[in-house]
Coordinates of C-alpha atoms and ligand atoms in Angstrom, one line a residue:
M1 CA -0.2 0.1 -0.2
N2 CA 0.9 3.6 -0.2
T3 CA 1.4 5.3 2.8
L4 CA 2.2 8.5 0.9
S5 CA -1.3 9.1 -0.8
L6 CA -2.8 12.2 -1.1
S7 CA -6.4 12.5 0.6
A8 CA -9.8 11.5 -1.2
R9 CA -10.5 14.9 -1.4
A10 CA -7.6 16.1 -3.4
G11 CA -8.3 13.7 -5.8
L12 CA -12.2 15.5 -5.8
L13 CA -10.5 18.5 -8.4
K14 CA -10.3 18.0 -11.8
P15 CA -8.0 20.1 -13.5
S16 CA -10.2 22.7 -15.2
P17 CA -9.9 23.2 -19.4
T18 CA -10.3 26.7 -18.2
L19 CA -6.8 26.5 -17.1
A20 CA -5.2 24.2 -19.9
I21 CA -6.7 27.2 -22.6
T22 CA -5.3 29.9 -20.5
S23 CA -1.9 28.3 -20.5
K24 CA -1.6 27.7 -23.2
A25 CA -3.1 31.2 -24.4
N26 CA 0.4 33.2 -22.6
A27 CA 2.4 30.5 -23.5
M28 CA 2.0 31.8 -27.2
K29 CA 1.4 35.1 -26.1
A30 CA 5.0 35.1 -24.6
E31 CA 6.1 33.3 -28.0
G32 CA 5.1 36.6 -29.0
I33 CA 1.7 36.2 -30.9
D34 CA -0.7 38.5 -30.8
V35 CA -3.5 36.8 -28.8
V36 CA -6.7 38.2 -28.2
S37 CA -8.0 37.2 -24.6
F38 CA -11.0 36.8 -23.8
G39 CA -10.9 34.9 -20.6
A40 CA -10.3 37.2 -17.4
G41 CA -13.6 37.6 -15.0
E42 CA -12.4 41.0 -13.5
P43 CA -12.7 44.3 -14.5
D44 CA -10.4 46.2 -17.1
F45 CA -10.2 49.3 -14.6
N46 CA -7.9 50.2 -11.8
T47 CA -9.2 50.3 -8.4
P48 CA -10.0 54.4 -7.6
Q49 CA -7.6 56.4 -6.4
P50 CA -9.5 57.0 -2.8
I51 CA -9.4 53.5 -2.0
C52 CA -5.4 52.7 -2.9
D53 CA -5.0 55.8 -0.9
A54 CA -6.7 55.0 2.2
A55 CA -4.7 51.5 1.8
I56 CA -1.3 53.2 1.5
E57 CA -2.1 55.3 4.4
A58 CA -2.8 52.6 6.5
I59 CA 0.5 50.5 5.7
N60 CA 2.4 53.9 6.1
Q61 CA 0.3 54.3 9.4
G62 CA 2.0 51.0 10.8
F63 CA -1.6 49.3 10.1
T64 CA -0.2 45.7 8.9
K65 CA -0.5 43.6 12.0
Y66 CA -3.1 41.0 12.3
T67 CA -7.2 42.0 12.8
P68 CA -10.5 40.4 14.1
S69 CA -10.5 37.4 12.1
A70 CA -14.3 38.9 11.1
G71 CA -13.0 41.9 10.0
I72 CA -12.2 45.8 12.0
P73 CA -15.0 47.2 13.1
A74 CA -15.0 49.9 10.3
L75 CA -15.3 47.5 7.6
R76 CA -18.1 45.7 9.1
K77 CA -20.2 48.9 9.7
A78 CA -19.4 50.2 6.2
I79 CA -20.8 46.6 5.2
S80 CA -23.8 47.3 6.9
E81 CA -24.7 50.1 6.7
K82 CA -24.2 49.3 2.2
L83 CA -26.9 46.2 2.8
S84 CA -29.2 49.1 4.5
R85 CA -28.7 51.8 2.0
E86 CA -28.7 49.1 -1.4
N87 CA -30.3 46.8 -0.5
G88 CA -33.2 47.4 2.9
L89 CA -31.5 45.2 5.0
T90 CA -30.8 45.2 8.4
Y91 CA -27.5 43.9 9.6
S92 CA -26.1 43.9 13.0
N93 CA -21.8 43.7 12.2
D94 CA -21.8 40.7 14.1
Q95 CA -23.8 39.1 11.4
I96 CA -21.1 40.0 8.6
I97 CA -17.9 38.2 8.1
V98 CA -15.2 39.3 6.0
S99 CA -13.1 37.2 3.8
C100 CA -10.4 36.8 1.4
G101 CA -12.8 37.6 -1.7
A102 CA -16.0 36.2 -2.0
K103 CA -15.3 33.0 -3.3
H104 CA -13.9 32.5 0.8
S105 CA -17.7 33.4 1.8
V106 CA -19.1 31.2 -0.7
Y107 CA -16.3 28.4 0.7
N108 CA -16.8 29.0 4.4
T109 CA -20.8 29.6 4.1
V110 CA -20.8 26.0 2.5
Q111 CA -18.4 24.3 5.1
V112 CA -20.4 25.7 7.5
L113 CA -24.4 24.6 5.5
I114 CA -22.9 21.1 4.1
D115 CA -22.5 17.5 6.1
P116 CA -21.5 14.5 4.0
G117 CA -24.3 13.6 1.8
D118 CA -26.4 16.7 2.0
E119 CA -27.7 18.2 -1.2
V120 CA -27.3 21.4 -2.8
I121 CA -29.1 22.6 -5.6
L122 CA -27.0 24.6 -8.2
I123 CA -29.2 26.1 -11.3
A124 CA -26.8 25.4 -15.0
P125 CA -25.1 27.4 -16.6
Y126 CA -23.2 28.2 -13.2
W127 CA -20.3 29.4 -11.8
M128 CA -18.2 25.8 -11.8
T129 CA -16.9 27.0 -8.2
Y130 CA -19.9 26.0 -6.2
A131 CA -19.5 22.8 -8.0
D132 CA -16.1 22.1 -6.7
Q133 CA -16.4 23.7 -2.8
I134 CA -20.2 21.7 -2.3
L135 CA -17.8 18.3 -3.3
L136 CA -14.8 19.2 -1.1
A137 CA -17.4 19.6 1.8
G138 CA -19.4 16.1 0.9
G139 CA -22.0 17.5 -0.5
V140 CA -23.6 16.6 -3.6
P141 CA -24.1 19.8 -6.3
V142 CA -27.9 18.8 -7.9
I143 CA -28.2 20.8 -10.9
V144 CA -31.1 22.3 -12.7
Q145 CA -30.5 23.1 -16.3
A146 CA -31.5 26.7 -17.1
S147 CA -32.3 27.0 -21.2
A148 CA -31.1 29.6 -23.2
E149 CA -34.8 29.5 -24.2
N150 CA -35.6 31.1 -20.8
G151 CA -33.7 32.6 -20.5
F152 CA -31.3 30.8 -18.6
V153 CA -34.0 31.7 -15.9
P154 CA -35.1 28.2 -14.4
D155 CA -38.8 27.4 -13.8
Y156 CA -40.7 26.5 -10.7
D157 CA -41.5 23.1 -11.9
Q158 CA -37.8 22.2 -12.5
L159 CA -36.3 23.5 -9.3
K160 CA -39.3 21.7 -6.9
A161 CA -38.4 18.7 -9.0
A162 CA -34.8 18.7 -7.9
V163 CA -35.7 19.2 -3.7
S164 CA -35.0 15.8 -2.0
S165 CA -35.2 14.5 1.3
K166 CA -32.0 15.6 1.7
T167 CA -31.6 18.9 -0.2
K168 CA -30.1 21.3 2.2
A169 CA -29.8 24.2 0.3
I170 CA -30.2 26.3 -3.1
L171 CA -27.8 28.0 -4.3
V172 CA -28.7 31.6 -6.3
N173 CA -26.5 33.6 -8.6
S174 CA -27.9 36.8 -10.0
P175 CA -26.5 38.4 -12.2
S176 CA -24.7 35.7 -13.2
N177 CA -21.4 34.2 -14.0
P178 CA -21.6 33.0 -16.8
T179 CA -24.9 33.8 -18.7
G180 CA -25.2 37.5 -17.7
A181 CA -28.7 36.7 -16.8
V182 CA -30.4 38.5 -13.7
L183 CA -33.1 36.8 -12.4
P184 CA -37.1 37.8 -12.6
R185 CA -38.5 39.1 -8.9
E186 CA -40.9 36.4 -9.3
T187 CA -38.2 33.5 -10.2
L188 CA -36.9 34.7 -7.2
K189 CA -40.3 34.6 -4.8
E190 CA -40.4 31.1 -6.1
I191 CA -36.8 29.7 -5.0
A192 CA -37.9 32.0 -1.7
A193 CA -41.2 30.3 -1.5
L194 CA -39.8 27.0 -2.5
A195 CA -36.9 27.4 0.2
L196 CA -39.6 27.9 2.8
R197 CA -41.6 24.9 2.1
H198 CA -38.5 22.7 2.3
D199 CA -36.8 24.0 5.0
L200 CA -34.1 25.3 2.9
W201 CA -30.4 27.6 3.7
I202 CA -30.9 29.8 0.4
I203 CA -27.5 31.4 -0.5
S204 CA -27.6 33.8 -2.6
D205 CA -24.3 35.1 -4.4
E206 CA -24.9 38.9 -5.4
I207 CA -21.3 39.8 -6.0
Y208 CA -22.6 41.7 -9.8
E209 CA -25.2 43.3 -7.9
H210 CA -23.8 46.8 -9.4
L211 CA -23.1 45.6 -13.4
I212 CA -26.6 46.1 -14.2
Y213 CA -28.5 46.9 -17.0
D214 CA -31.0 48.0 -19.6
G215 CA -32.7 50.0 -16.5
E216 CA -33.2 46.0 -14.3
K217 CA -33.2 46.7 -11.2
H218 CA -31.6 44.5 -8.4
T219 CA -33.6 42.6 -5.8
A220 CA -31.5 41.2 -2.8
L221 CA -33.0 37.8 -2.3
A222 CA -32.7 38.8 1.6
S223 CA -34.5 41.2 1.6
L224 CA -38.5 39.3 0.2
G225 CA -39.1 39.0 4.0
S226 CA -38.2 38.2 7.4
D227 CA -38.9 34.6 7.0
V228 CA -36.3 34.6 4.0
Y229 CA -33.7 37.0 5.9
D230 CA -34.0 34.6 8.6
R231 CA -32.6 31.5 5.9
T232 CA -30.4 33.5 3.3
I233 CA -26.5 33.9 3.8
T234 CA -25.9 37.0 0.8
I235 CA -22.5 36.8 -0.4
N236 CA -20.9 39.8 -1.7
G237 CA -17.2 41.6 -2.0
C238 CA -15.2 44.3 -4.1
S239 CA -13.8 42.8 -6.7
K240 CA -16.2 43.2 -9.6
S241 CA -18.2 46.4 -8.1
Y242 CA -15.2 48.9 -7.2
A243 CA -12.5 46.9 -9.5
M244 CA -10.7 45.2 -6.4
T245 CA -10.2 41.9 -7.9
G246 CA -6.4 41.6 -6.7
W247 CA -7.5 43.0 -2.8
R248 CA -9.8 40.0 -1.8
V249 CA -12.0 41.7 0.2
G250 CA -15.4 39.1 0.0
Y251 CA -18.1 39.3 2.8
A252 CA -20.9 37.5 4.0
A253 CA -23.8 38.4 5.8
A254 CA -26.0 35.8 7.9
P255 CA -28.4 35.0 10.3
L256 CA -25.9 35.2 13.8
A257 CA -25.8 31.2 14.7
V258 CA -23.8 30.6 11.0
A259 CA -22.2 34.1 11.0
K260 CA -20.7 33.0 14.1
A261 CA -19.9 29.5 12.9
M262 CA -18.5 31.1 9.8
S263 CA -16.4 33.3 12.1
N264 CA -14.8 30.5 14.0
F265 CA -14.3 28.4 11.2
Q266 CA -12.4 31.7 9.5
D267 CA -10.5 31.9 12.8
Q268 CA -8.8 28.6 12.5
V269 CA -8.5 28.4 8.8
T270 CA -7.3 31.8 7.4
S271 CA -7.6 34.6 10.0
N272 CA -8.6 37.7 9.3
P273 CA -8.5 39.3 5.5
T274 CA -5.2 41.1 5.3
S275 CA -5.3 44.5 7.1
F276 CA -4.7 47.3 5.0
A277 CA -7.4 46.1 1.8
Q278 CA -9.6 45.8 4.9
R279 CA -8.9 49.8 5.3
G280 CA -9.3 50.5 1.4
A281 CA -12.4 48.5 0.9
V282 CA -14.2 50.6 3.8
I283 CA -13.7 53.6 1.9
A284 CA -15.0 51.3 -1.7
L285 CA -17.9 50.4 0.5
G286 CA -18.6 54.2 1.5
L287 CA -18.9 55.5 -2.0
P288 CA -22.0 57.2 -3.5
A289 CA -23.9 54.0 -5.9
T290 CA -22.7 56.6 -8.6
S291 CA -19.0 56.5 -8.0
M292 CA -18.8 53.3 -10.0
E293 CA -21.4 54.3 -12.2
A294 CA -18.4 55.5 -15.7
M295 CA -17.4 51.7 -15.4
R296 CA -21.0 50.2 -15.7
V297 CA -21.8 52.6 -18.4
E298 CA -19.0 51.2 -20.2
F299 CA -19.2 47.3 -19.7
E300 CA -23.4 48.2 -21.2
A301 CA -21.7 49.7 -24.3
R302 CA -19.4 46.8 -24.6
R303 CA -22.1 44.4 -24.0
D304 CA -24.1 46.4 -27.0
L305 CA -21.6 46.0 -29.2
I306 CA -20.2 42.3 -28.2
H307 CA -23.4 41.0 -28.7
Q308 CA -24.2 42.8 -32.0
L309 CA -21.0 41.5 -33.6
L310 CA -21.4 38.1 -32.0
T311 CA -25.3 37.5 -33.2
A312 CA -24.1 39.2 -37.1
I313 CA -22.2 35.7 -37.3
P314 CA -24.3 33.2 -39.1
G315 CA -25.4 30.3 -36.7
V316 CA -24.5 31.6 -33.6
K317 CA -27.5 32.6 -30.8
M318 CA -27.0 35.0 -27.9
L319 CA -29.3 36.2 -25.5
K320 CA -28.1 39.9 -24.8
P321 CA -27.3 39.7 -21.0
K322 CA -28.7 42.1 -18.6
G323 CA -25.9 42.1 -15.8
A324 CA -21.9 40.7 -15.2
F325 CA -19.5 41.2 -18.3
Y326 CA -19.8 37.6 -19.9
A327 CA -21.2 37.1 -23.3
F328 CA -22.6 33.5 -23.3
P329 CA -23.4 32.6 -26.9
D330 CA -24.4 29.3 -28.0
I331 CA -21.9 28.0 -31.1
S332 CA -23.4 24.2 -31.4
A333 CA -24.3 25.0 -34.8
Y334 CA -20.2 24.8 -35.8
L335 CA -20.0 21.8 -34.0
G336 CA -19.4 18.7 -35.7
P337 CA -17.3 15.1 -36.2
D338 CA -13.9 16.7 -35.8
L339 CA -14.6 19.6 -33.0
K340 CA -17.0 17.7 -31.1
S341 CA -17.7 19.7 -27.9
D342 CA -16.9 23.0 -26.9
V343 CA -14.1 22.4 -25.7
D344 CA -12.6 21.2 -28.6
L345 CA -14.3 24.3 -30.0
A346 CA -12.4 26.9 -27.7
T347 CA -9.4 25.4 -28.8
Y348 CA -9.7 25.4 -32.1
L349 CA -10.6 29.1 -31.7
L350 CA -7.0 29.5 -29.7
D351 CA -5.2 27.6 -32.8
E352 CA -6.5 29.1 -35.2
A353 CA -8.2 32.8 -34.8
K354 CA -5.4 33.4 -31.8
V355 CA -8.2 34.2 -29.6
A356 CA -8.6 32.5 -26.1
V357 CA -12.6 32.2 -24.8
V358 CA -13.7 29.8 -21.9
P359 CA -16.0 26.8 -23.3
G360 CA -18.9 26.8 -21.8
S361 CA -19.2 23.7 -20.6
V362 CA -16.9 24.1 -17.7
F363 CA -20.1 26.1 -16.2
Q364 CA -22.6 23.3 -17.4
G365 CA -23.8 25.0 -20.8
F366 CA -22.7 22.5 -23.3
G367 CA -22.5 23.9 -26.5
H368 CA -21.1 27.6 -25.6
I369 CA -18.3 29.9 -25.1
R370 CA -18.2 32.4 -22.5
L371 CA -16.1 35.7 -23.8
S372 CA -15.2 38.4 -20.8
Y373 CA -15.9 41.9 -22.2
A374 CA -14.0 43.4 -19.4
T375 CA -11.6 44.2 -22.4
S376 CA -11.4 47.0 -24.4
R377 CA -14.0 48.0 -27.3
A378 CA -10.3 47.7 -29.8
D379 CA -10.3 44.0 -28.5
I380 CA -13.8 43.3 -28.7
E381 CA -13.5 44.2 -32.3
K382 CA -10.3 42.8 -33.4
G383 CA -11.3 39.2 -32.0
V384 CA -14.7 39.0 -32.6
A385 CA -13.7 39.4 -36.4
R386 CA -11.3 36.9 -36.0
I387 CA -13.9 34.5 -34.9
A388 CA -16.1 35.2 -37.4
E389 CA -13.2 34.5 -39.7
A390 CA -11.9 31.0 -37.9
L391 CA -15.9 30.1 -38.1
S392 CA -16.7 31.1 -41.9
K393 CA -13.8 28.4 -42.5
R394 CA -16.6 25.7 -41.5
I395 CA -19.8 25.2 -42.3
A396 CA -22.7 26.6 -40.3
Ligands
PLP401 C1 -20.7 34.7 -9.6 C2 -19.0 34.7 -9.0 N1 -19.1 34.7 -7.3 C3 -17.7 35.5 -6.9 C4 -16.6 35.5 -7.6 C5 -15.1 35.6 -6.7 O1 -15.2 36.7 -6.2 P1 -14.3 37.3 -5.4 O2 -12.9 38.1 -6.3 O3 -14.3 38.1 -4.5 O4 -13.2 36.1 -4.6 C6 -16.3 35.3 -8.7 C7 -15.3 36.1 -9.2 O5 -15.2 36.1 -10.5 C8 -17.9 35.1 -9.4 O6 -17.5 35.1 -10.7

């Protein structure tokens, strides 16, 4: 017997096709090849200067030591005020746990709610991290496939059919990565009703809440009633709204017992998020809602541009996303015996067109590809023209 084996848990995570494509794209770039990359899940804007200044000042003042694990009081207060001001939600500081990015907040949440064998309902296409984190906790992701025809909005019967005696939670992400779908308020109410009827937790990842278009309004799931609030863990963070991906500041707002468990958990795993990053986040959370409006407006214009260019390619079908910064076109018309899957097609686009995209199957969105439009309009035009050219060599 090999006594030096790894844990079974380590074997749960499979190498991701995204990483394979990204490392190939990077290797091509290193060789001097002009690759257009639509892979990045982060704004191409700089963090606003006042946020940077606050962090620099914090370092210069020696604010470089451990802080309370769950975050500095000033930041928990700023988050509580943001939730009240923007979402109509009341949370005490104790109900807010600041973590090293929203990804970490989701991880903590799953770890304190899910036991081995518990089922968690995921609405596909979904951000792949959710499924992997559920598996790491020994949980079982149960997938509800939302169709492009329905705007990637699941219907109630589908959701109901996914509930079993083992269901512990339902995870919602609106606006969505990768589809850009914004779930209608009615659907959120149906999800809430289902959770109430079957006594489920709701994990609501609202990280793209500020990146929303066409005058759509974000609804915080926890705001749908006090009984919903009592079973909802809201996940959010600074990465996408304030162009702060590298700062690693995310948070969860939760019922007190959940928040306490997350705080204890974080105590033993990471301790606090970076001290001076938290000082920057205090400034970010206090900025008026209009302060990042120029970024949102630019993303909306790019969304229009990429939608127009992609849907002009024969055979490519695409919904106009209502939020986030991803296009998720259906390219299945271009699959065939030689390119059998979206992974093959993404590889073909990289080799043939020198364009990096993420295969849709990574998100359980088969026959699609994901393009992040958090990149310049010039790159959007150049990259989509190259895709059109490469696809034109195949029969649509
Ligand atoms: C839906 C969703 N939630 C959470 C995150 C993670 O954000 P953070 O940088 O705060 O960890 C991402 C990042 O891509 C995301 O797409």
